[in-house]
XYZ file of C-alpha atoms in Angstrom:
561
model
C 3.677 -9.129 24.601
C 1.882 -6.245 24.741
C 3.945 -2.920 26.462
C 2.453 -0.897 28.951
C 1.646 1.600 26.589
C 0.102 -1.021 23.933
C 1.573 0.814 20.599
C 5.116 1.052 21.780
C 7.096 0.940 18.268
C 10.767 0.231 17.184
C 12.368 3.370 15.776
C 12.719 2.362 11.736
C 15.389 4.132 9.772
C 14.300 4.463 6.065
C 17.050 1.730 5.187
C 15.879 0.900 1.543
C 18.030 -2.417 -0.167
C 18.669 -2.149 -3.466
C 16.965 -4.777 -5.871
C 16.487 -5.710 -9.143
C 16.710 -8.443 -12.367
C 19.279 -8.030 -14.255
C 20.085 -10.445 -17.177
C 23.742 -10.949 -18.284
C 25.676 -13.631 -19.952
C 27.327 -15.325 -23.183
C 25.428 -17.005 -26.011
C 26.485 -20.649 -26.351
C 27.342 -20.347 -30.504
C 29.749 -22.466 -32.174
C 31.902 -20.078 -34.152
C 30.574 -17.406 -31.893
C 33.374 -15.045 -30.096
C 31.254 -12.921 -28.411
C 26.897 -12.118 -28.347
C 25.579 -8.827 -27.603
C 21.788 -7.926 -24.996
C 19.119 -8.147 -27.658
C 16.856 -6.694 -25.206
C 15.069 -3.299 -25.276
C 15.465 -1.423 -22.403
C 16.536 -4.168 -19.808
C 17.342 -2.000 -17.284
C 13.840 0.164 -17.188
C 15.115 3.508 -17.420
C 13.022 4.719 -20.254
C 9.935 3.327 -18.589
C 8.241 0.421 -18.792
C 7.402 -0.359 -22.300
C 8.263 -2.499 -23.900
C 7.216 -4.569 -21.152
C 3.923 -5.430 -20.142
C 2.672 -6.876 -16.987
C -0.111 -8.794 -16.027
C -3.041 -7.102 -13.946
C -1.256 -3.727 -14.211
C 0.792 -5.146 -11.342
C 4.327 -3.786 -12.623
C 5.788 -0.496 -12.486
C 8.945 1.486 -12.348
C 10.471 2.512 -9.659
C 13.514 4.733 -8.619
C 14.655 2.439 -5.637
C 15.748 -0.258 -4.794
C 17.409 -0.369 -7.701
C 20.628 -3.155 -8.896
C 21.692 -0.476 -11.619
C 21.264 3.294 -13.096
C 18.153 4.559 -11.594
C 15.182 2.633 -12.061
C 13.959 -0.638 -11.730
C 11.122 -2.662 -12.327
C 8.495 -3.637 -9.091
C 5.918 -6.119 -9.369
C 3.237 -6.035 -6.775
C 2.209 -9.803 -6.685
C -1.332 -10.126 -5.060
C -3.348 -13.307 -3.774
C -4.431 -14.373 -7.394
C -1.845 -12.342 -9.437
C 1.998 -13.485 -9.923
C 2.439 -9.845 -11.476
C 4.368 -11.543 -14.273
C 5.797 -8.987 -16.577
C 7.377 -9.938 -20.092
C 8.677 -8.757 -23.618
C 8.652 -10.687 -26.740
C 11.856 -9.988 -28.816
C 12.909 -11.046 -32.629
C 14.937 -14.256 -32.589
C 16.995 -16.480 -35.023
C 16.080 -20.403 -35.395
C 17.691 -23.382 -33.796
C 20.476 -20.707 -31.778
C 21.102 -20.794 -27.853
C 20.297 -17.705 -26.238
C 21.297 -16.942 -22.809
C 18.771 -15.046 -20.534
C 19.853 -13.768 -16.508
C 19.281 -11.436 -14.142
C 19.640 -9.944 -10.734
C 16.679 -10.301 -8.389
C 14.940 -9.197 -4.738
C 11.788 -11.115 -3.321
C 10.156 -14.404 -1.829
C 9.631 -16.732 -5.183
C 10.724 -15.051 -8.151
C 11.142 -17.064 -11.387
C 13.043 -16.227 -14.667
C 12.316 -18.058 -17.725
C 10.894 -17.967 -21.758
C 7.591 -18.839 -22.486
C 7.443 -22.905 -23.704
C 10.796 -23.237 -22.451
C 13.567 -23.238 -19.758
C 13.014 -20.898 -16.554
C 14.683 -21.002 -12.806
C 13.766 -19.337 -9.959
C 15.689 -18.324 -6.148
C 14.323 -16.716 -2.527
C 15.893 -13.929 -1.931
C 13.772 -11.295 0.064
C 16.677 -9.270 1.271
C 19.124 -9.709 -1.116
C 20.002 -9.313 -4.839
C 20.401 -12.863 -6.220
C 21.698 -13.636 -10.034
C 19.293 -15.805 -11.639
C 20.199 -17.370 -15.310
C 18.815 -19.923 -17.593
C 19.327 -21.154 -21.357
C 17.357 -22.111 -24.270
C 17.788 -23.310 -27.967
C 14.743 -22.108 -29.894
C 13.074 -24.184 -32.755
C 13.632 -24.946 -36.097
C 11.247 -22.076 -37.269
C 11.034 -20.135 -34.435
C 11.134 -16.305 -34.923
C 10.025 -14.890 -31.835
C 10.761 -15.278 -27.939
C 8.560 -14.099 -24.803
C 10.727 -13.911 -21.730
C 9.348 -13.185 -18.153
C 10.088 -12.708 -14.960
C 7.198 -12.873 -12.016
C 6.510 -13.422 -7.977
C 4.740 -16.092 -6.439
C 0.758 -15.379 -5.254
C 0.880 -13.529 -1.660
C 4.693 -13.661 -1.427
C 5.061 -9.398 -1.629
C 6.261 -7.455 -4.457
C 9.601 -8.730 -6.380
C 12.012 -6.287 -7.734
C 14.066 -6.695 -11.037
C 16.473 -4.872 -13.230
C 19.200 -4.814 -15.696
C 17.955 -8.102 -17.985
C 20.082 -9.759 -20.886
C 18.943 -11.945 -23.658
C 22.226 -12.489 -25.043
C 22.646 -13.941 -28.860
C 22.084 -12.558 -32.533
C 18.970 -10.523 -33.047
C 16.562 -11.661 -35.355
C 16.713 -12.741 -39.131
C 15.471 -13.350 -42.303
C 13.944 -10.029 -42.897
C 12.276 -7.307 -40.928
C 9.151 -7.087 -39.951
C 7.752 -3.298 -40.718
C 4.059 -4.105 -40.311
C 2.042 -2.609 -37.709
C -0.660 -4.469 -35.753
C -4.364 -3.520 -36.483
C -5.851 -0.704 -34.321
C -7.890 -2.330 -30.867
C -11.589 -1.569 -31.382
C -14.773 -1.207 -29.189
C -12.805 0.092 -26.133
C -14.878 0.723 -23.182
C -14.684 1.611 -19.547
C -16.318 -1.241 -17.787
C -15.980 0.220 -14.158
C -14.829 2.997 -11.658
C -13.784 4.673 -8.280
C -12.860 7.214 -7.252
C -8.964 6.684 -8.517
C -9.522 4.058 -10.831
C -10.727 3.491 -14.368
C -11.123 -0.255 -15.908
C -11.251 -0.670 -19.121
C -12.012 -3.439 -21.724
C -11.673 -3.516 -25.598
C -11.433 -5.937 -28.470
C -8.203 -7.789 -29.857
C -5.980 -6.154 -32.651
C -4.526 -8.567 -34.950
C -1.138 -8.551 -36.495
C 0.941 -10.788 -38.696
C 3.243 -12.382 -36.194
C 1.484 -11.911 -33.034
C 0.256 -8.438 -31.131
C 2.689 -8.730 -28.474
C 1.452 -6.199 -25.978
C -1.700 -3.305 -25.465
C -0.487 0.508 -23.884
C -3.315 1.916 -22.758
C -3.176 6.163 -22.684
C -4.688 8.955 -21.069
C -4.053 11.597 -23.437
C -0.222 11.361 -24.842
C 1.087 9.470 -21.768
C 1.038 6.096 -21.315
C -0.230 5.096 -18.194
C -0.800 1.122 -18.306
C 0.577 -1.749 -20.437
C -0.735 -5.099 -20.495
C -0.800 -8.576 -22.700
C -4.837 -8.892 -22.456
C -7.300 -6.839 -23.407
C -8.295 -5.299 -20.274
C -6.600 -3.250 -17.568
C -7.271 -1.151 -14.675
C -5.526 2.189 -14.493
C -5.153 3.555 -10.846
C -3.446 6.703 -9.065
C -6.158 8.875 -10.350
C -7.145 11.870 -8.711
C -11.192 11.919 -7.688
C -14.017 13.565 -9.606
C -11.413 14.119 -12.344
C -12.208 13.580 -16.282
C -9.541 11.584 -18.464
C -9.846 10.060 -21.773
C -8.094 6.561 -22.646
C -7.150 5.173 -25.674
C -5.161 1.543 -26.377
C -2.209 0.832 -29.139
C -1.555 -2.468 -29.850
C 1.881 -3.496 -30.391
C 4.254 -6.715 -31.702
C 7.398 -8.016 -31.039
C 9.129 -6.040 -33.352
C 8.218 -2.639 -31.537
C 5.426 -1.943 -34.602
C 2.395 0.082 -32.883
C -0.849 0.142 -33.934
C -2.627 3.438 -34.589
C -5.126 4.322 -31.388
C -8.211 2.918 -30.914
C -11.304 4.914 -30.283
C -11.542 7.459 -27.285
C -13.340 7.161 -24.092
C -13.790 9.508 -21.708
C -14.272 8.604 -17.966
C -14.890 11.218 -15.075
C -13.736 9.405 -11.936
C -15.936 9.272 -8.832
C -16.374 12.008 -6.072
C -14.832 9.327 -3.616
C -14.128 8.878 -0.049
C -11.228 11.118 1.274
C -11.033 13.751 -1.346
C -12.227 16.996 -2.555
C -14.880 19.144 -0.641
C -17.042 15.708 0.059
C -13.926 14.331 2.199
C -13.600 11.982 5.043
C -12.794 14.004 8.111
C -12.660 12.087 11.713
C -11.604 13.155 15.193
C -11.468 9.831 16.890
C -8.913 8.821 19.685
C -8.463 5.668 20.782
C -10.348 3.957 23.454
C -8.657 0.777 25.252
C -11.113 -1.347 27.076
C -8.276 -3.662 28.089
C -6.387 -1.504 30.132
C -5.734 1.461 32.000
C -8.725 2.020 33.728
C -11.043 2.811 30.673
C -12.927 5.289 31.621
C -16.534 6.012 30.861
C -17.443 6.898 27.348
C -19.940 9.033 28.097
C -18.789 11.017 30.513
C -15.965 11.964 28.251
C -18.157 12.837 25.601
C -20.119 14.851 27.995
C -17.248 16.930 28.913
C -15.066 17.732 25.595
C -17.716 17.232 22.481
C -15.837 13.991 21.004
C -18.004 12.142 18.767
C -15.830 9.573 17.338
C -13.425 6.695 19.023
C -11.368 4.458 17.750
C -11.492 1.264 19.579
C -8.516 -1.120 20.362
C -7.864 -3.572 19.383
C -9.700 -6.529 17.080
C -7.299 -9.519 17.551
C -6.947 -12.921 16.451
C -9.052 -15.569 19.204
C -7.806 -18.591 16.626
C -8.679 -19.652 13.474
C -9.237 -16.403 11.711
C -11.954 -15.668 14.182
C -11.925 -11.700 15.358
C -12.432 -10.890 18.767
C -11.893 -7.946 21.175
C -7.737 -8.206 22.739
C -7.999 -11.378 20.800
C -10.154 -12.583 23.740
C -13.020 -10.782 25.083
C -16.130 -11.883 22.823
C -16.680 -10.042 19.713
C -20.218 -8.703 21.223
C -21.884 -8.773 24.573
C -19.368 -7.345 26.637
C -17.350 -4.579 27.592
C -16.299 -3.376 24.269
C -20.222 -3.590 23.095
C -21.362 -1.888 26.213
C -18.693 0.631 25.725
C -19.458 1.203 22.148
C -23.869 1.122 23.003
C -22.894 3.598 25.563
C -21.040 6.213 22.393
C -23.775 5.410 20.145
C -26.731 6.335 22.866
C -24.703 9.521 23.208
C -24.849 10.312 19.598
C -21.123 9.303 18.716
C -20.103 6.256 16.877
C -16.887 4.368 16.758
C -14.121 2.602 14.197
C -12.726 -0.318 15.076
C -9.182 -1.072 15.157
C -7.695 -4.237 14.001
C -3.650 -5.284 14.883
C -1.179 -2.883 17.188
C 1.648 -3.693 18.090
C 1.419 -6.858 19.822
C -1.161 -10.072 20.145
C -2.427 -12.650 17.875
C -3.276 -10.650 14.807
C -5.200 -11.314 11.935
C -3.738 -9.433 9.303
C -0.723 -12.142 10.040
C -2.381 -15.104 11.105
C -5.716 -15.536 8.008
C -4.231 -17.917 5.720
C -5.280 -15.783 2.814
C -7.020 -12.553 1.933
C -10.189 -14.030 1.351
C -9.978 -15.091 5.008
C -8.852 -11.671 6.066
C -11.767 -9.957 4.313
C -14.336 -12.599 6.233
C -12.886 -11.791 9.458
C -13.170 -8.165 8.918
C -16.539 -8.646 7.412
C -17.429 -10.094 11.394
C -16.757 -7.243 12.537
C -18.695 -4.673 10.339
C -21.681 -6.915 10.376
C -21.476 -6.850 14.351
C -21.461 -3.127 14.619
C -22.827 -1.424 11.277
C -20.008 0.057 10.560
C -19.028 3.354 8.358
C -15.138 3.121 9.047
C -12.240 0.527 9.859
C -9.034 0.929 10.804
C -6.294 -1.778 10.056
C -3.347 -0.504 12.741
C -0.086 -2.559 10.927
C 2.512 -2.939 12.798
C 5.934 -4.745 14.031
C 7.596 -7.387 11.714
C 4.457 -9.848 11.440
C 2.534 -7.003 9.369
C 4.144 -4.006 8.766
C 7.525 -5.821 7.838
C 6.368 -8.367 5.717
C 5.251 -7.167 2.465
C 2.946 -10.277 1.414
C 0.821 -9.645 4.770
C 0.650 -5.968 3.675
C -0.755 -7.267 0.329
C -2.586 -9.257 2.465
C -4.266 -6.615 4.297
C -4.681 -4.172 1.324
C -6.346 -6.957 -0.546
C -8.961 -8.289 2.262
C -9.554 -4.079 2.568
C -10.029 -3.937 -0.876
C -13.056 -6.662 -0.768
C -14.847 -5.331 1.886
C -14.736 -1.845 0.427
C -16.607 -3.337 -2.664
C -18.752 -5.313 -0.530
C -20.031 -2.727 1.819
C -20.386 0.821 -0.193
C -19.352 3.900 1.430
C -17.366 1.655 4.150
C -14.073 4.151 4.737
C -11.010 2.335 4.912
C -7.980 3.500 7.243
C -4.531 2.292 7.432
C -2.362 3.225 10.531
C 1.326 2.650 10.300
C 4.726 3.615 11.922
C 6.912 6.727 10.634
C 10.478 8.528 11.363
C 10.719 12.023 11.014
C 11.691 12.406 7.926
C 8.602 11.025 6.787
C 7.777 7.050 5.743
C 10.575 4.460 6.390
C 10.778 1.665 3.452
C 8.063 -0.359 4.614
C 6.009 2.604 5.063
C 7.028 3.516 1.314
C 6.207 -0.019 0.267
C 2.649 -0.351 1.829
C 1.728 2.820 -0.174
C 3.330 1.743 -3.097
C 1.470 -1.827 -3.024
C -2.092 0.443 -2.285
C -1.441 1.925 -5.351
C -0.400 -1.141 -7.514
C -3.555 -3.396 -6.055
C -6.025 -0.615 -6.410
C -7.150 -0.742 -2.851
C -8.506 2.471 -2.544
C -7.429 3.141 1.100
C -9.806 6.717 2.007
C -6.545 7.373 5.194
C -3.095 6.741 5.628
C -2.484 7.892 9.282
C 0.987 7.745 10.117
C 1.833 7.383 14.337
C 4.735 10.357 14.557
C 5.909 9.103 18.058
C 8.484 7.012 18.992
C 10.537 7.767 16.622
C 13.537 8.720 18.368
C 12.675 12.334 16.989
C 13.993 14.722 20.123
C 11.793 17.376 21.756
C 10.349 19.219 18.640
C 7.650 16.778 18.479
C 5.530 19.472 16.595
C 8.091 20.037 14.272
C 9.332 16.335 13.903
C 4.945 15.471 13.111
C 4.696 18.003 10.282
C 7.712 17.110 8.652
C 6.745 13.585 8.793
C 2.897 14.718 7.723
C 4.590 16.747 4.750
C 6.701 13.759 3.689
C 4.013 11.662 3.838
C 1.903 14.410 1.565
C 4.840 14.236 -0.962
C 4.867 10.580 -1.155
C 1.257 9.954 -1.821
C 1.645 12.614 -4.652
C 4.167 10.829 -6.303
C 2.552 7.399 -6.032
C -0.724 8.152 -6.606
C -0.332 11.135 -9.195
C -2.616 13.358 -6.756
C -2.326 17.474 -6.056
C -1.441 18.786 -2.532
C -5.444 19.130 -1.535
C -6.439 15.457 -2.464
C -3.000 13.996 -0.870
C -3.677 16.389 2.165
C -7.338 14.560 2.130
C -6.204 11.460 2.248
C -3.518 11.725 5.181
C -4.316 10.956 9.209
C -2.061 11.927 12.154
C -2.301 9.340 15.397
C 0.309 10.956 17.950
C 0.375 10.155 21.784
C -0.564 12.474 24.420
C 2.197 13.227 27.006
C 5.021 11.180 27.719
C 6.403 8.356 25.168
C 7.840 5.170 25.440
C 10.815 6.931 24.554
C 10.137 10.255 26.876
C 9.152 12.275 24.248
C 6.872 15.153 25.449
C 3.602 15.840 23.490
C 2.312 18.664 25.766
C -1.424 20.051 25.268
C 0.101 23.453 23.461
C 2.036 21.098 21.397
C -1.214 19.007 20.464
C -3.209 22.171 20.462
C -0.439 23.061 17.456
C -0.771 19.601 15.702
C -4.570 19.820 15.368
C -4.504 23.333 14.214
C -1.891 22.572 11.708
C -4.340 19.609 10.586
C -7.434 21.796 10.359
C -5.493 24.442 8.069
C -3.889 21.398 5.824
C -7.555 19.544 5.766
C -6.322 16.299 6.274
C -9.048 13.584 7.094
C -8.196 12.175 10.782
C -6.292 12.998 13.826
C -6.467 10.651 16.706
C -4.505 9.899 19.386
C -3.095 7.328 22.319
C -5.179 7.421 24.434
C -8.502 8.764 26.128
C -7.653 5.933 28.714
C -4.070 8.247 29.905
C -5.875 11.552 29.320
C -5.526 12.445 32.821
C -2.915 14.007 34.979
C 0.121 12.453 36.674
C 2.979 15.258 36.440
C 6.260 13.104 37.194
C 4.216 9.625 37.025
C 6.402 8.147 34.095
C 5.126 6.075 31.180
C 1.934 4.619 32.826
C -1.484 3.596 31.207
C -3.984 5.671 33.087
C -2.048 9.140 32.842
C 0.079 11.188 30.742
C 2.846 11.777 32.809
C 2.856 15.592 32.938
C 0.636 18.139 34.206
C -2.836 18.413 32.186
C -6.563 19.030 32.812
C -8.824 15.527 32.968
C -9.741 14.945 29.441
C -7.936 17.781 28.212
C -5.843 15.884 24.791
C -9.637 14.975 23.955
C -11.006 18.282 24.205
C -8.505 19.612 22.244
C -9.168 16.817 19.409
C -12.737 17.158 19.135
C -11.409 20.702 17.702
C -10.177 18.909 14.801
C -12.606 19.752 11.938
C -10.422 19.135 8.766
């Protein structure tokens, strides 16, 4: 049920669970007192080679973690398991025992053309472990470890393949070098790339694509998309090829790729002042009139539910057009403004939860933009039926990532829940699983209210705006300016759920701090309680405290970036 306020949010504490694969256990060997880990790196703390993962969908992380510092994440999608593996040396006809600790909904463990097991274990580590006797003449192994399709990232750590290492001589010969690579498309913090097959004389077991001396991707095919790149930014890639017995190929040819401009960086940035306008509630005022009076161009409208079916619809049910919302949103437009829609909230039938699929997610949306034209969305994700479950996230960043490539120069927004100190764990994850799927989100806007944060709700927003700065740096590899670009701040005007006291001087602070920063949108909730009602409480149609009519707007059309 929806609150009186409409975005009232749980407090989250950044409570992060460790988790991880780890593989541990005893060869089966007649004669055999003890076997040792015949596995390179099984616990990912040089990196992730010499794994490889399909669809660039795995990558190392620092937590949650079963053991040392790093672990491996694999950001399964709707038509990717993100199975990552590693081919290793063997011995014929011997038992080898493979296991592991892992974290997520449907993750298996197994070799390929033999034995594997899986468990569900979303919250918890949970040992997985499975044997196999390889052939007569088998020298080689592939094991792998991967999600299930829309079940959220898995995490895994610490693996085992315990037995003898291979015999019968040592293989010392490199693969041949990959030819003919070529960039085959774009954005602007993305580069795929394509090239021909090395050969080798056991098998090329993996490709690690570079940009200059680092290695940035590895993969088993011969393509891969590299993301985290910064906009209108030159890089050259090259490709190794390498077997199972760690033998690398020289490089292949160069290419050099200058990313795009894009949508939320640099000096051609995204910047929107747009607060949100409620036509279910709170006696919504005018649209015009306010525009008249402060200079606001841009709302955001609330809220695009589900009506049933995957079928969008104003509050889940007022009609998509012809009526209040479109009247409300002719009546911007006439006035030279324009609006972006916003799909979820806190409570109702959403769609982000209730599309069976991110196909269906991205046709709902697509509704929507073909109603109204539109230039921007915003996907608000909240409570646990989005925000807390990581395959709807994937979900949502998926169905945003089709309708950005369907509809060019659409801007995509994601609005999300935050604590003080910056992102809690799902906030973490939903950036993390941006990054991973390539979804090339133009906003993050995090909602620094509610939060339990005490009275220095200035202070309490810019360290959570700064936090959120130093987390997109890390995950996407970007400098302060194109991390500031890509960052939104959504507060509430006056008096919280939880009491907390945005004043107009306080807001007045927030949108000045914004301006110097240049981040790309600052919003807030909402033009419908932008009016005074000193000692009226948490209502919908005030603020609470003392203020001028429209005044929160006013001081948000000042918002320039």
């Amino acid at each position: 049920m929806r609150t009186l306020l409409g975005r009232s949010r749980r407090a989250f504490l950044a409570v992060v669970g460790s988790a991880a694969l780890a593989l541990g256990g005893a060869v089966a060997l007649p004669g055999t007192a003890q076997a040792a880990n015949i596995l390179p790196d099984p616990g990912f703390e040089s990196g992730l080679s010499p794994w490889s993962c399909t669809g660039n969908l795995g990558s190392v992380v620092s937590s949650p973690v079963n053991g040392g510092s790093k672990a491996l994440q694999g950001a399964v999608s709707s038509s990717d398991t993100a199975q990552c593996s590693q081919s290793v040396p063997v011995q014929p006809n011997t038992t080898y025992q493979l296991s592991g600790w892992v974290r997520g909904s449907y993750v298996y463990l197994g070799v390929n053309g033999g034995a594997s097991t899986w468990t569900t274990s979303p919250s918890a580590y949970s040992r997985l472990s499975v044997s196999f006797t390889t052939g007569a003449s088998q020298t080689s192994a592939t094991v792998y470890v991967h999600g299930w399709y829309a079940q959220g990232s898995y995490y895994a750590d610490d693996f085992s393949l315990d037995g003898p290492g291979g015999g019968g001589g040592t293989d010392t010969q490199a693969p041949t070098a990959p030819t003919g690579l070529t960039s085959t498309g774009k954005t602007s913090t993305s580069v795929s790339l394509a090239w021909n097959a090395a050969t080798d004389n056991v098998g090329v077991s993996a490709y690690d694509v570079y940009s200059g001396a680092s290695r940035v991707a590895s993969v088993s095919g011969t393509s891969a998309t590299v993301s985290g790149l910064s906009p209108a930014t030159g890089y050259t890639f090259t490709v190794k090829a390498r077997d199972a017995a760690g033998n690398t190929s020289a490089a292949s040819n160069a290419v050099a790729v200058t990313t795009d401009p894009g949508s939320g960086g640099g000096t051609t940035g995204f910047k929107q002042a747009a607060p949100y306008l409620y036509e279910g509630w709170g006696d919504p005022p005018n649209p015009a009139t306010v525009m008249n009076a402060t200079g606001i161009k841009w709302f955001t409208m609330a809220f695009v539910l589900d009506s049933g079916g995957c079928t969008p619809a104003w509050d889940g049910s007022r009609p998509l057009t012809g009526g209040a919302d479109q009247t409300a949103i002719n009546q911007i437009r006439a006035a030279g403004g324009d609006i972006v829609p916003s799909f979820g909230g806190w409570s109702g039938s959403k769609l982000g939860a209730n599309c069976s699929s991110a196909g269906a997610l991205a046709g709902a949306l697509q509704k929507v933009i073909d109603a109204y034209s539109l230039k921007a969305i915003d996907m608000d994700i909240e409570n646990s039926d989005e925000f807390e479950n990581e395959a709807v996230q994937a979900r949502i960043l998926t169905a945003l990532k089709t309708v950005k490539a369907d509809n060019p120069g659409l801007r995509t927004i994601v609005t999300f829940g935050t604590a003080t100190t910056g992102p809690t764990y799902y906030g973490n994850r939903l950036i993390e699983q941006a990054q991973s799927l390539g979804a090339d989100i133009d906003v993050f806007t995090i909602m620094p209210f509610d939060f339990g944060g005490g009275s220095d709700m200035y202070g309490n927003t810019v360290n959570a705006a700064e936090a959120l700065k130093a987390k997109l740096k890390s995950t996407f590899g970007w400098d302060d300016a194109t991390a500031y670009a890509h960052m939104g701040i959504s507060g509430m005007n006056g008096l919280s759920d939880q009491q907390e006291n945005t004043t107009p001087a306080i807001f007045t602070q927030i949108r000045d701090w914004a301006n110097s920063h240049h981040i790309a949108r600052l919003a807030f909730w909402a033009v419908n309680r932008d009016r005074p009602c000193a000692g009226g409480g948490v209502v919908d149609n005030c603020s609470g405290i003392g203020q001028d009519n429209w005044q929160f707007t006013s001081i948000n059309a000042g918002f320039t970036g």
